[in-house]
XYZ file of C-alpha atoms in Angstrom:
196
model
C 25.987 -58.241 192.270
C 25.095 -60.085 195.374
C 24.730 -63.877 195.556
C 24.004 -65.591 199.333
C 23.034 -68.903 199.794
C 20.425 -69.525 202.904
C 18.925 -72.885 203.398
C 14.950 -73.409 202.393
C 14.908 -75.466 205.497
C 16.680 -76.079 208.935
C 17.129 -78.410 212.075
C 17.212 -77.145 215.854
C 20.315 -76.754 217.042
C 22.264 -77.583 213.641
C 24.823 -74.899 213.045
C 24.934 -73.705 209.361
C 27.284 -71.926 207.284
C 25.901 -69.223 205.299
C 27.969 -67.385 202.769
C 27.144 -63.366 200.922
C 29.317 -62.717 198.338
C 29.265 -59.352 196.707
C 31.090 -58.826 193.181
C 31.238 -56.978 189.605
C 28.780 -58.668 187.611
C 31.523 -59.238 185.152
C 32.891 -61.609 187.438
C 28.977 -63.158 187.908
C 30.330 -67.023 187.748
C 32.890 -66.324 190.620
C 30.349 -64.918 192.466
C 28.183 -67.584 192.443
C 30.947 -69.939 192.817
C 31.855 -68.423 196.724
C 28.367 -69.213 198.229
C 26.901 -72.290 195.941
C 26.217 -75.323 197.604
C 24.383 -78.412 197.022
C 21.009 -78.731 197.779
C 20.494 -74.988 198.597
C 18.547 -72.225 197.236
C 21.148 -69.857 195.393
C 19.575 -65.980 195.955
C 21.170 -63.312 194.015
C 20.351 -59.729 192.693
C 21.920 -56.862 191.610
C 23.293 -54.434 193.983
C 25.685 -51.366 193.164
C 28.916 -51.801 194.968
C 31.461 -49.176 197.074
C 34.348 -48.938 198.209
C 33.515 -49.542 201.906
C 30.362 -52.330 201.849
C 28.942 -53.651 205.257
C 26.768 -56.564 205.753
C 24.321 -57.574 208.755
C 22.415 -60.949 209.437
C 19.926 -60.852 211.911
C 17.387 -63.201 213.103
C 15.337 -63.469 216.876
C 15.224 -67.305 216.262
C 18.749 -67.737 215.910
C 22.178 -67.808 217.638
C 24.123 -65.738 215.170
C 28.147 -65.291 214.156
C 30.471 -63.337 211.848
C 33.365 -65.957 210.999
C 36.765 -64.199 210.675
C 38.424 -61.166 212.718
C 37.170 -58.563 210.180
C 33.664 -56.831 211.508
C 30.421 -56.549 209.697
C 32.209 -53.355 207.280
C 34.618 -54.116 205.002
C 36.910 -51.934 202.353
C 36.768 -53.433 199.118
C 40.071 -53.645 197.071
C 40.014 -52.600 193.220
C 38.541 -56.049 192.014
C 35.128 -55.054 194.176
C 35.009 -58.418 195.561
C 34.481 -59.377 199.251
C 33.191 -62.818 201.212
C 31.279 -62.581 204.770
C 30.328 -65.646 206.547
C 28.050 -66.577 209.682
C 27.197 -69.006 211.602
C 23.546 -69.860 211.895
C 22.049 -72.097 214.773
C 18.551 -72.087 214.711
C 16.910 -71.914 218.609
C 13.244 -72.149 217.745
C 11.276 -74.654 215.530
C 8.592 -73.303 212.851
C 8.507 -70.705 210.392
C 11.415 -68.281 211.068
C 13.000 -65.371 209.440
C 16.583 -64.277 209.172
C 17.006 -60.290 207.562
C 20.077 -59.761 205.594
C 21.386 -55.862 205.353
C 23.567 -54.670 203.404
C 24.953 -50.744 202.893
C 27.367 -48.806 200.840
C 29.400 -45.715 202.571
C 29.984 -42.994 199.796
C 32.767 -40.703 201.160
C 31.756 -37.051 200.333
C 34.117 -33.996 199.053
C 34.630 -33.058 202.544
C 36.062 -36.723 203.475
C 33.133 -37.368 205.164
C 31.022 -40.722 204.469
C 27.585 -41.378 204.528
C 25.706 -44.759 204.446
C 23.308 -45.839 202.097
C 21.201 -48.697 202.490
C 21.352 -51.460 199.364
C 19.473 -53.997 200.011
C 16.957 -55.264 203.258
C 16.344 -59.113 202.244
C 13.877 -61.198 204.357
C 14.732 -64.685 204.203
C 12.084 -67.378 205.632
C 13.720 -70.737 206.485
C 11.400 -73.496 208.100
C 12.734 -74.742 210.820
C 12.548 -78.287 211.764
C 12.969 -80.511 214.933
C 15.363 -83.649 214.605
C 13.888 -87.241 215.312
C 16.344 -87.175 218.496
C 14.892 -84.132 219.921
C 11.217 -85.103 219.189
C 11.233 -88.242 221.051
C 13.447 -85.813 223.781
C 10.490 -83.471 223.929
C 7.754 -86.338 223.766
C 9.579 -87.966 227.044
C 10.000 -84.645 228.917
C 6.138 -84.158 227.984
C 5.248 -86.925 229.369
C 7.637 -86.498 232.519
C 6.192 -83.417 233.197
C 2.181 -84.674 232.441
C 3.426 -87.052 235.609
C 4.831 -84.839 237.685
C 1.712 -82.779 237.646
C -0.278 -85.651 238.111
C 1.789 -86.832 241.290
C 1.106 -83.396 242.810
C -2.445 -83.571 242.006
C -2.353 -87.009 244.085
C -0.920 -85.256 246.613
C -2.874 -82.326 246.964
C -6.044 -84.607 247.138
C -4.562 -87.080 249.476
C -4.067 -83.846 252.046
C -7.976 -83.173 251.033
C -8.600 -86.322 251.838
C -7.169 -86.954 255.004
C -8.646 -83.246 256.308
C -12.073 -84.757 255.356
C -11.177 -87.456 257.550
C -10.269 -85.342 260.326
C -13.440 -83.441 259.940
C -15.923 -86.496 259.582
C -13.904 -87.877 263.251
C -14.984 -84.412 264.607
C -18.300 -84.230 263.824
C -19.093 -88.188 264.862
C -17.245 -87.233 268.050
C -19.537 -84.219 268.829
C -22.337 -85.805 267.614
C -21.813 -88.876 270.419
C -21.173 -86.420 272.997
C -24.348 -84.779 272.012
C -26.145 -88.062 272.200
C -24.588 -89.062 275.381
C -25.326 -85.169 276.673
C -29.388 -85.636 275.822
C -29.445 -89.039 278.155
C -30.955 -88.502 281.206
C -30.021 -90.399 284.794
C -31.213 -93.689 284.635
C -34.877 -93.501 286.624
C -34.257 -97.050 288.316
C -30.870 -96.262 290.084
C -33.201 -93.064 292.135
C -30.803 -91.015 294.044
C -29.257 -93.443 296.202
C -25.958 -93.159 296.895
C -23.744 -96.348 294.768
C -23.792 -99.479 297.178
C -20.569 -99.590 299.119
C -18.606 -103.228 299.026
């Protein structure tokens, strides 16, 4: 049998332990007894077992790790019985889902062995986001609301000051056309200016 032990729900950043154990169903109790812990959803089925078992957990939210120096296949002594452990840090918040794989080799008459595939098990966890990190991602939020703000002030204060420039362009031209349309004054004739 198989008996693994994900949590319903997790927290950003948490790491978790998360425990398969694979056994004779004679031995059911023991099992159970590897991967039970309080508070968490106990999953378990039947499963047929080899002598050569290997077991995957995989997951695109998560940061993911095999505990121990043994690899993802294992040999399994005469009692059938074998622990693997990883450990789980969710990256993402929301609804998430972490696949479990597990496979049998069979070795064939000519030595050679061949995989079989026992067991694909989705596993949806919820994942949460601690107080802590909610009032993090509220501040950087609103950090980041002001930041965009501040270059909005910016951008129109450049606007602003080009309008200037404009409007001091266009009065300019528009006094030296005003000055341009004057004619010479009719009085002053065309004597020469009085010398002192």
């Amino acid at each position: 049998m198989l008996a693994f032990d994900p949590p319903a729900k997790m927290t950003v950043g948490v790491t978790y332990d998360l425990t398969l154990s694979i056994g004779k169903a004679a031995d059911a109790e023991e099992v159970r007894a590897d991967v039970r812990r309080q508070g968490r959803r106990l999953e378990e089925r039947p499963l047929q077992v080899g002598g050569f078992m290997t077991a995957n957990l995989t997951g695109t939210a998560f940061t993911i790790k095999l505990q121990g120096d043994e690899g993802p296949e294992r040999r399994l002594g005469a009692d059938r019985r074998e622990i693997w452990q990883w450990q789980v840090t969710p990256t993402q918040p929301g609804p998430q889902r972490l696949l479990l794989k597990v496979s049998a080799d069979a070795v064939r008459a000519d030595g050679n062995r061949h995989r079989f595939s026992l067991a694909n098990r989705p596993v949806d966890v919820l994942v949460e986001v601690s107080a802590a990190q909610r009032r993090e991602n509220r501040a950087r939020a609103i950090e980041e609301s002001l930041g965009r703000g501040a270059r909005v002030m910016s951008a129109l204060e450049k606007w602003l000051i080009g309008l200037a420039a404009l409007l001091a362009a266009a009065g300019g031209a528009w006094l030296a056309v005003r000055k341009f349309g004057k004619g010479k004054d009719p009085a002053a004739g065309d004597k020469p200016p009085a010398k002192p």
